[in-house]
Short mmCIF file of C-alpha atoms and ligand atoms in Angstrom, two decimals:
data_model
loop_
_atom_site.label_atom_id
_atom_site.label_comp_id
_atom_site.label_asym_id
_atom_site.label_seq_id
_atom_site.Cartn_x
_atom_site.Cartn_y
_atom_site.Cartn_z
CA UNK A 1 0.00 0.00 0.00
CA UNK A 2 3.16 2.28 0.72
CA UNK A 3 5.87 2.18 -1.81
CA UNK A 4 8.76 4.16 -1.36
CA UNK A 5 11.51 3.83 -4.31
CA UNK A 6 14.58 5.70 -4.49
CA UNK A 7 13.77 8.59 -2.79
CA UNK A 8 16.69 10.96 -2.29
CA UNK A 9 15.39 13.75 0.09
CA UNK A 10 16.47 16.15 2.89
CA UNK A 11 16.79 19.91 3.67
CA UNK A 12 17.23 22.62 1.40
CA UNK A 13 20.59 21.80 -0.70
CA UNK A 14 21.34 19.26 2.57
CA UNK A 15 20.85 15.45 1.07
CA UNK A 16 19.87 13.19 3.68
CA UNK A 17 18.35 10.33 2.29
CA UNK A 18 20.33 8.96 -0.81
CA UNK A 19 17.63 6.13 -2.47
CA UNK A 20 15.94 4.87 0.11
CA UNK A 21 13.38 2.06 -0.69
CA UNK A 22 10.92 1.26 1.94
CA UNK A 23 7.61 -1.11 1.35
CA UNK A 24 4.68 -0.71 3.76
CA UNK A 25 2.39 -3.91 2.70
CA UNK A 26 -1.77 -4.48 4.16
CA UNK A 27 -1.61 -5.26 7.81
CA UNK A 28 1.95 -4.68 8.90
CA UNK A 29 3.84 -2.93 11.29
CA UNK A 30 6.96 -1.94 9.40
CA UNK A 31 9.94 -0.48 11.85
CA UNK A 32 12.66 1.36 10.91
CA UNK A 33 15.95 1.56 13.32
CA UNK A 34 19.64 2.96 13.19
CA UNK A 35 21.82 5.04 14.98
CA UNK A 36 21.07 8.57 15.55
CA UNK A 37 21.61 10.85 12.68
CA UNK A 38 20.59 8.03 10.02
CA UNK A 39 17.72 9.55 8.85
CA UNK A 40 14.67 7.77 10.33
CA UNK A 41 12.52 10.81 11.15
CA UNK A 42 13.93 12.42 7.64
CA UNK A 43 12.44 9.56 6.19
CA UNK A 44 8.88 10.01 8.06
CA UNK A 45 9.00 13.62 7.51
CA UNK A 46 9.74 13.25 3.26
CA UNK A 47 5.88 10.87 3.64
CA UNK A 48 4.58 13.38 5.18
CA UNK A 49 5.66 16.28 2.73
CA UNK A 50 7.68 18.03 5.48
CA UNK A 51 10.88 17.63 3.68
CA UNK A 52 12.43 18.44 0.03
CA UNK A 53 12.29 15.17 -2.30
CA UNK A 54 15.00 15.96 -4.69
CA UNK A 55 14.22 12.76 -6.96
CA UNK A 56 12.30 9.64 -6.20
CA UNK A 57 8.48 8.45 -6.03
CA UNK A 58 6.46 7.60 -2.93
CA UNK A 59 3.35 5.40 -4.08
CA UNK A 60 0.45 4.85 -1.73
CA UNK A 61 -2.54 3.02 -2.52
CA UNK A 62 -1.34 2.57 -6.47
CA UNK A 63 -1.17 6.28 -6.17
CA UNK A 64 1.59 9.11 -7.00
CA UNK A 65 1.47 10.95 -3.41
CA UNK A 66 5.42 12.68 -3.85
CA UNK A 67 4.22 15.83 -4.22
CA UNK A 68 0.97 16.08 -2.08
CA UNK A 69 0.58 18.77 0.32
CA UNK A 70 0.46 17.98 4.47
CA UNK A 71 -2.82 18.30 4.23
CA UNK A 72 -4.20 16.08 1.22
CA UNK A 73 -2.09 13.67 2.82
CA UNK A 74 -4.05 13.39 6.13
CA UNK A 75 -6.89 13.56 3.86
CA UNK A 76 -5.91 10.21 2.05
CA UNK A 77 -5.58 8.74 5.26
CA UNK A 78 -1.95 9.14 6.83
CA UNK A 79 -1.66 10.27 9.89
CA UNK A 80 1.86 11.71 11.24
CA UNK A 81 2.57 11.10 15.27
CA UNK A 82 5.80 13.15 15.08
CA UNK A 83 8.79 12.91 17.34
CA UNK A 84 8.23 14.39 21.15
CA UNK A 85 4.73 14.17 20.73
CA UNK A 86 3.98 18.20 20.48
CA UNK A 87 0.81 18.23 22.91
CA UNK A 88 -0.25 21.32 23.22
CA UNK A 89 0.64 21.29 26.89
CA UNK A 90 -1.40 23.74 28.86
CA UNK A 91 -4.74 22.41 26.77
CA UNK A 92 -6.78 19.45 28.57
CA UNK A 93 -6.85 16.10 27.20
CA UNK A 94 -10.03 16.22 25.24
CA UNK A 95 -8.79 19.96 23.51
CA UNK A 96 -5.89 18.42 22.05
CA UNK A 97 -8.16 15.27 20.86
CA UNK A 98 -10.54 18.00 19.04
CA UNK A 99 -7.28 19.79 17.51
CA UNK A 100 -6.22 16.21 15.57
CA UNK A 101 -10.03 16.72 14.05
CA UNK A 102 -9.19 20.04 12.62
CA UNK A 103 -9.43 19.10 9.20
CA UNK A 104 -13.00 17.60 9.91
CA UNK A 105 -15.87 20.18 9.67
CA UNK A 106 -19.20 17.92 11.03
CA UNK A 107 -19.41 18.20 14.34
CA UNK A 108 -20.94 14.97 14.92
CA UNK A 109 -17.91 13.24 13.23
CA UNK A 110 -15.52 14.82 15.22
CA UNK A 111 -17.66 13.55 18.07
CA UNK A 112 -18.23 9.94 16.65
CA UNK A 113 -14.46 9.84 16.39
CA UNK A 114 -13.59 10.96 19.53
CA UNK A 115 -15.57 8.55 21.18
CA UNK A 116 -14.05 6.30 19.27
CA UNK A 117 -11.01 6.58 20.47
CA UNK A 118 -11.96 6.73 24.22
CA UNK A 119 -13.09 3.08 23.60
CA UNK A 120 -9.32 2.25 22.59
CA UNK A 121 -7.79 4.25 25.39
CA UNK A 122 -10.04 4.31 28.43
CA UNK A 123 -7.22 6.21 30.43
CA UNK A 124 -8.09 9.04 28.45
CA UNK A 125 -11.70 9.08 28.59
CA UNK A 126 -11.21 9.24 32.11
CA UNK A 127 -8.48 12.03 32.10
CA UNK A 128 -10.01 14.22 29.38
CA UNK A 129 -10.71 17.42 31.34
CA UNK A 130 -7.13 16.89 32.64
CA UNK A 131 -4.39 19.56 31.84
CA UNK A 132 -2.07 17.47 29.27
CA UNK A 133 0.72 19.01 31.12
CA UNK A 134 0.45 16.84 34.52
CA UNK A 135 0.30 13.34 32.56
CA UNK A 136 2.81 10.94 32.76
CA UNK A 137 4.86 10.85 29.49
CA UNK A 138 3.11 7.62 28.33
CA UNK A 139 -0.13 8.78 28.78
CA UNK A 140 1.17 11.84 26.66
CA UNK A 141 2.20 9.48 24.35
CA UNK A 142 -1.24 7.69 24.27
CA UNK A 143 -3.10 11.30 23.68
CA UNK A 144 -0.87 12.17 20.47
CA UNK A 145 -1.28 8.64 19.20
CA UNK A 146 -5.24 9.19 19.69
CA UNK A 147 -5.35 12.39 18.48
CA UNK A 148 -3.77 11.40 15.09
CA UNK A 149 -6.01 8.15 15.12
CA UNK A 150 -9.01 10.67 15.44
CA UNK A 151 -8.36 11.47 11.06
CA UNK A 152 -9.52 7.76 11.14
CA UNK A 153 -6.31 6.35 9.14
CA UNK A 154 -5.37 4.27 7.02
CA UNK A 155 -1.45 4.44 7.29
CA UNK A 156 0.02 5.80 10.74
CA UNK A 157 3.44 6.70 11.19
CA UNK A 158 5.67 7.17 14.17
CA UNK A 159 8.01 8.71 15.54
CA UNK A 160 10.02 7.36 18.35
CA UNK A 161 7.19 6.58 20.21
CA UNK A 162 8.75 5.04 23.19
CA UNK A 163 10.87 8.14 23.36
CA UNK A 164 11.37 8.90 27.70
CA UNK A 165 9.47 6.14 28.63
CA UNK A 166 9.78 3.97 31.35
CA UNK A 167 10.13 0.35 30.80
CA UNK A 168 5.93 0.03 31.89
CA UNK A 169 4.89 2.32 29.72
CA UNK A 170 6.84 1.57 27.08
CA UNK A 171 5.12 -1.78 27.12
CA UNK A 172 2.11 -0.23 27.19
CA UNK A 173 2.71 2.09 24.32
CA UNK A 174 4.13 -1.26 22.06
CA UNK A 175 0.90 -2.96 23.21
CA UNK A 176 -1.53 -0.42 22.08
CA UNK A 177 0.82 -0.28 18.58
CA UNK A 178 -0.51 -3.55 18.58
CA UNK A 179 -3.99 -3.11 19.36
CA UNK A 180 -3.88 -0.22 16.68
CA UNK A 181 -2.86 -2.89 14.02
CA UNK A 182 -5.18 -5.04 14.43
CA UNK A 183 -7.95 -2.84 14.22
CA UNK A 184 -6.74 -2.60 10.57
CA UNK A 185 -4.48 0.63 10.34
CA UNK A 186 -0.99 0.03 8.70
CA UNK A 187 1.99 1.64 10.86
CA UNK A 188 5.53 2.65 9.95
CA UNK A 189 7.56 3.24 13.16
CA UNK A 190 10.99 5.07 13.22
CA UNK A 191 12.29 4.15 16.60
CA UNK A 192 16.10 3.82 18.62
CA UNK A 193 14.98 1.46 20.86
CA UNK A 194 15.45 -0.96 18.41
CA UNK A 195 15.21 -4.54 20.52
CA UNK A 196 11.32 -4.01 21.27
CA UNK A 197 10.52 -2.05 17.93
CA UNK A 198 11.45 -5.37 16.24
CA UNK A 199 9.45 -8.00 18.93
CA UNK A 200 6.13 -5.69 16.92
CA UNK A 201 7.33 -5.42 13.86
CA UNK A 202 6.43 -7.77 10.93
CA UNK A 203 9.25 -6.22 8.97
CA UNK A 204 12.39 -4.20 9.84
CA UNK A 205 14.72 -1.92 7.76
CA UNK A 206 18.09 -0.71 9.12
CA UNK A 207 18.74 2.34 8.13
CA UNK A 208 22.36 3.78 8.27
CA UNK A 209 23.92 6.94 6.49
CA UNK A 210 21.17 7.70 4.68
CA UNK A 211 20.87 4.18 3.17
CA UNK A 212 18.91 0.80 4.08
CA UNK A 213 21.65 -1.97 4.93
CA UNK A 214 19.67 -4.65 6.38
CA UNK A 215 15.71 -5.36 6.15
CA UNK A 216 13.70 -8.68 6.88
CA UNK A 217 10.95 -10.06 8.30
CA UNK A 218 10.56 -11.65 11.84
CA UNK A 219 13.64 -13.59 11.18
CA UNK A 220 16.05 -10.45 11.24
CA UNK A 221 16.95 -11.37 15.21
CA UNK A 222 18.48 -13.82 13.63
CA UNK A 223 20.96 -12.12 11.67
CA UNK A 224 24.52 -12.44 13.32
CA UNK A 225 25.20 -8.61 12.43
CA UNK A 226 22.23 -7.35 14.22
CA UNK A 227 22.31 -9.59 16.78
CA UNK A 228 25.79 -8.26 17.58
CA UNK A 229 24.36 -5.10 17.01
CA UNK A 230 21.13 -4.67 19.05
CA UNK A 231 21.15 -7.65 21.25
CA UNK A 232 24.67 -8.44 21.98
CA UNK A 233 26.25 -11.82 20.78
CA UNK A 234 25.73 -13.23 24.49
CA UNK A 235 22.39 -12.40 24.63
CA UNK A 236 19.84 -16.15 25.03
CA UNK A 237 18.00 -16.38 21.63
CA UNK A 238 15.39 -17.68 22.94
CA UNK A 239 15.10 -15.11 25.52
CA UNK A 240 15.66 -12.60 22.79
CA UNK A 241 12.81 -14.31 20.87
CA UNK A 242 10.79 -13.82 24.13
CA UNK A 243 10.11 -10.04 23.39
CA UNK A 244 11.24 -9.11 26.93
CA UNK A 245 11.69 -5.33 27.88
CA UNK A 246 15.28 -5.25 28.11
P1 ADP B 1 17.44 10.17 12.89
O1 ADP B 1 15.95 10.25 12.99
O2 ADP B 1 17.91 8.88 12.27
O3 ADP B 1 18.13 10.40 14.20
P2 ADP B 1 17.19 12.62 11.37
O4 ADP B 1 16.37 12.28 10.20
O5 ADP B 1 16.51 13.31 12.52
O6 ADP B 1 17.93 11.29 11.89
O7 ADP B 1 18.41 13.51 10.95
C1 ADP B 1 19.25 13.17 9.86
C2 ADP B 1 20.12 14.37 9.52
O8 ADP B 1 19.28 15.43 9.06
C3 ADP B 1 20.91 14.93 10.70
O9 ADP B 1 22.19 15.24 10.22
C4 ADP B 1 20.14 16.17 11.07
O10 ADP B 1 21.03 17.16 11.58
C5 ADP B 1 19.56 16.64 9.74
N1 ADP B 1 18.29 17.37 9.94
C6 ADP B 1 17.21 16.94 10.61
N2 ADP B 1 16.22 17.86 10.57
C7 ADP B 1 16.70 18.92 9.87
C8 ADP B 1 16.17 20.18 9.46
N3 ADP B 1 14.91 20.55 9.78
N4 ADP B 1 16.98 21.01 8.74
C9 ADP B 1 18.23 20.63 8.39
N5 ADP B 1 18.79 19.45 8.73
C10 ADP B 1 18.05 18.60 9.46
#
């Protein structure tokens, strides 16, 4: 559903991304790790349209999106959770909810889809007249995952969503990942904690310099380089295998 061939992008005359391809198939969680500096985000951001695409094609749907505005984006059905989660802090739960519905004008959608989400996250329903300010950092989390999921899409991505968290809520936030896939939305995560992006994801792509070394399916713990990588040679595979939040 999300193709992304050779797509050299970045800043101005700054080239970040030199051909990346990345596939985001029906019903997968697709992760994409590397060290800091790699261009994960860059490579959310150029979906998104928040980034200059210098040459390359990004297909979604059978589609030509490269040059779609933000907004026509959201409007096709991608929703962007971006890094740090930009809550607007001194608004209550339920205000920022309503802000990820600007782009819908009925009312009653906006309240059907709101709703909506409550059923998914019942800590929020319960904490919507709080100030977003005094929530834990997962539960911030949670509100600008909801608040995206509020557009009702079809393709969600990520970024470094476990970002600050503690091991609990990082759990939590994987889980609900989870839940969010298999209430049919497709999700492309950029994260650096790399060990438990993988345990969700159905496919991974390293991403390093700008380029994709490494991708695969569940079977990448396998791989000897990322193993030594991200898990440590002396790490048990089976323990590994066991999803554990290390
Ligand atoms: P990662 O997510 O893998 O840590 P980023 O995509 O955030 O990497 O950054 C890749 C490179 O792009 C870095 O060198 C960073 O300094 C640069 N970069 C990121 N955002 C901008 C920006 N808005 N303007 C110019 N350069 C940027």
């Amino acid at each position: 559903m999300l193709s992304i061939k050779k797509l050299y992008s970045g800043y101005n005359k700054s080239e970040i991304l030199h051909g990346v391809d990345i596939d985001v198939n029906a019903g997968e969680i697709v992760v994409l790790i590397g060290p800091n500096g790699a261009g994960k985000s860059t490579a959310l951001k150029s979906i998104f349209s928040l980034t200059d695409i210098y040459s390359g094609k990004i297909i979604y749907n059978d589609r030509d999106i490269t040059k779609l505005k933000t907004f026509e984006l959201i409007e096709l059905g991608i929703s962007f959770v971006p890094q740090g989660r930009q809550l607007f802090q001194n608004m209550t739960v339920l205000e920022n909810l309503q802000m990820g519905a600007f782009m819908i004008r009925d009312k009653e959608v906006i309240q059907k889809g709101i709703e909506e989400v409550f059923k998914k996250f019942p800590v929020l329903k319960e904490k919507q007249n709080q100030i977003s300010a005094t929530l834990s950092g997962g539960q911030q989390q949670l509100v600008a995952i909801a608040r995206a999921l509020i557009q009702n899409p079809q393709l969600l991505l990520l970024d470094e969503p476990s970002l600050g968290l503690s091991p609990k809520m990082m759990q939590e936030v994987f889980d609900k990942i989870v839940e969010i896939k298999n209430s049919g939305v497709d999700i492309l995560i950029v994260e650096q904690n790399a060990r438990q992006a993988m345990c969700i994801a159905d496919r991974t792509y390293v991403l390093e310099g700008g380029k994709i070394g490494i991708s695969g399916g569940k079977d990448i713990i396998d791989n000897p380089k990322i193993r030594e990588i991200y898990f440590g040679s002396d790490l048990n595979p089976e323990k590994v295998k066991a999803c554990p939040i290390l």
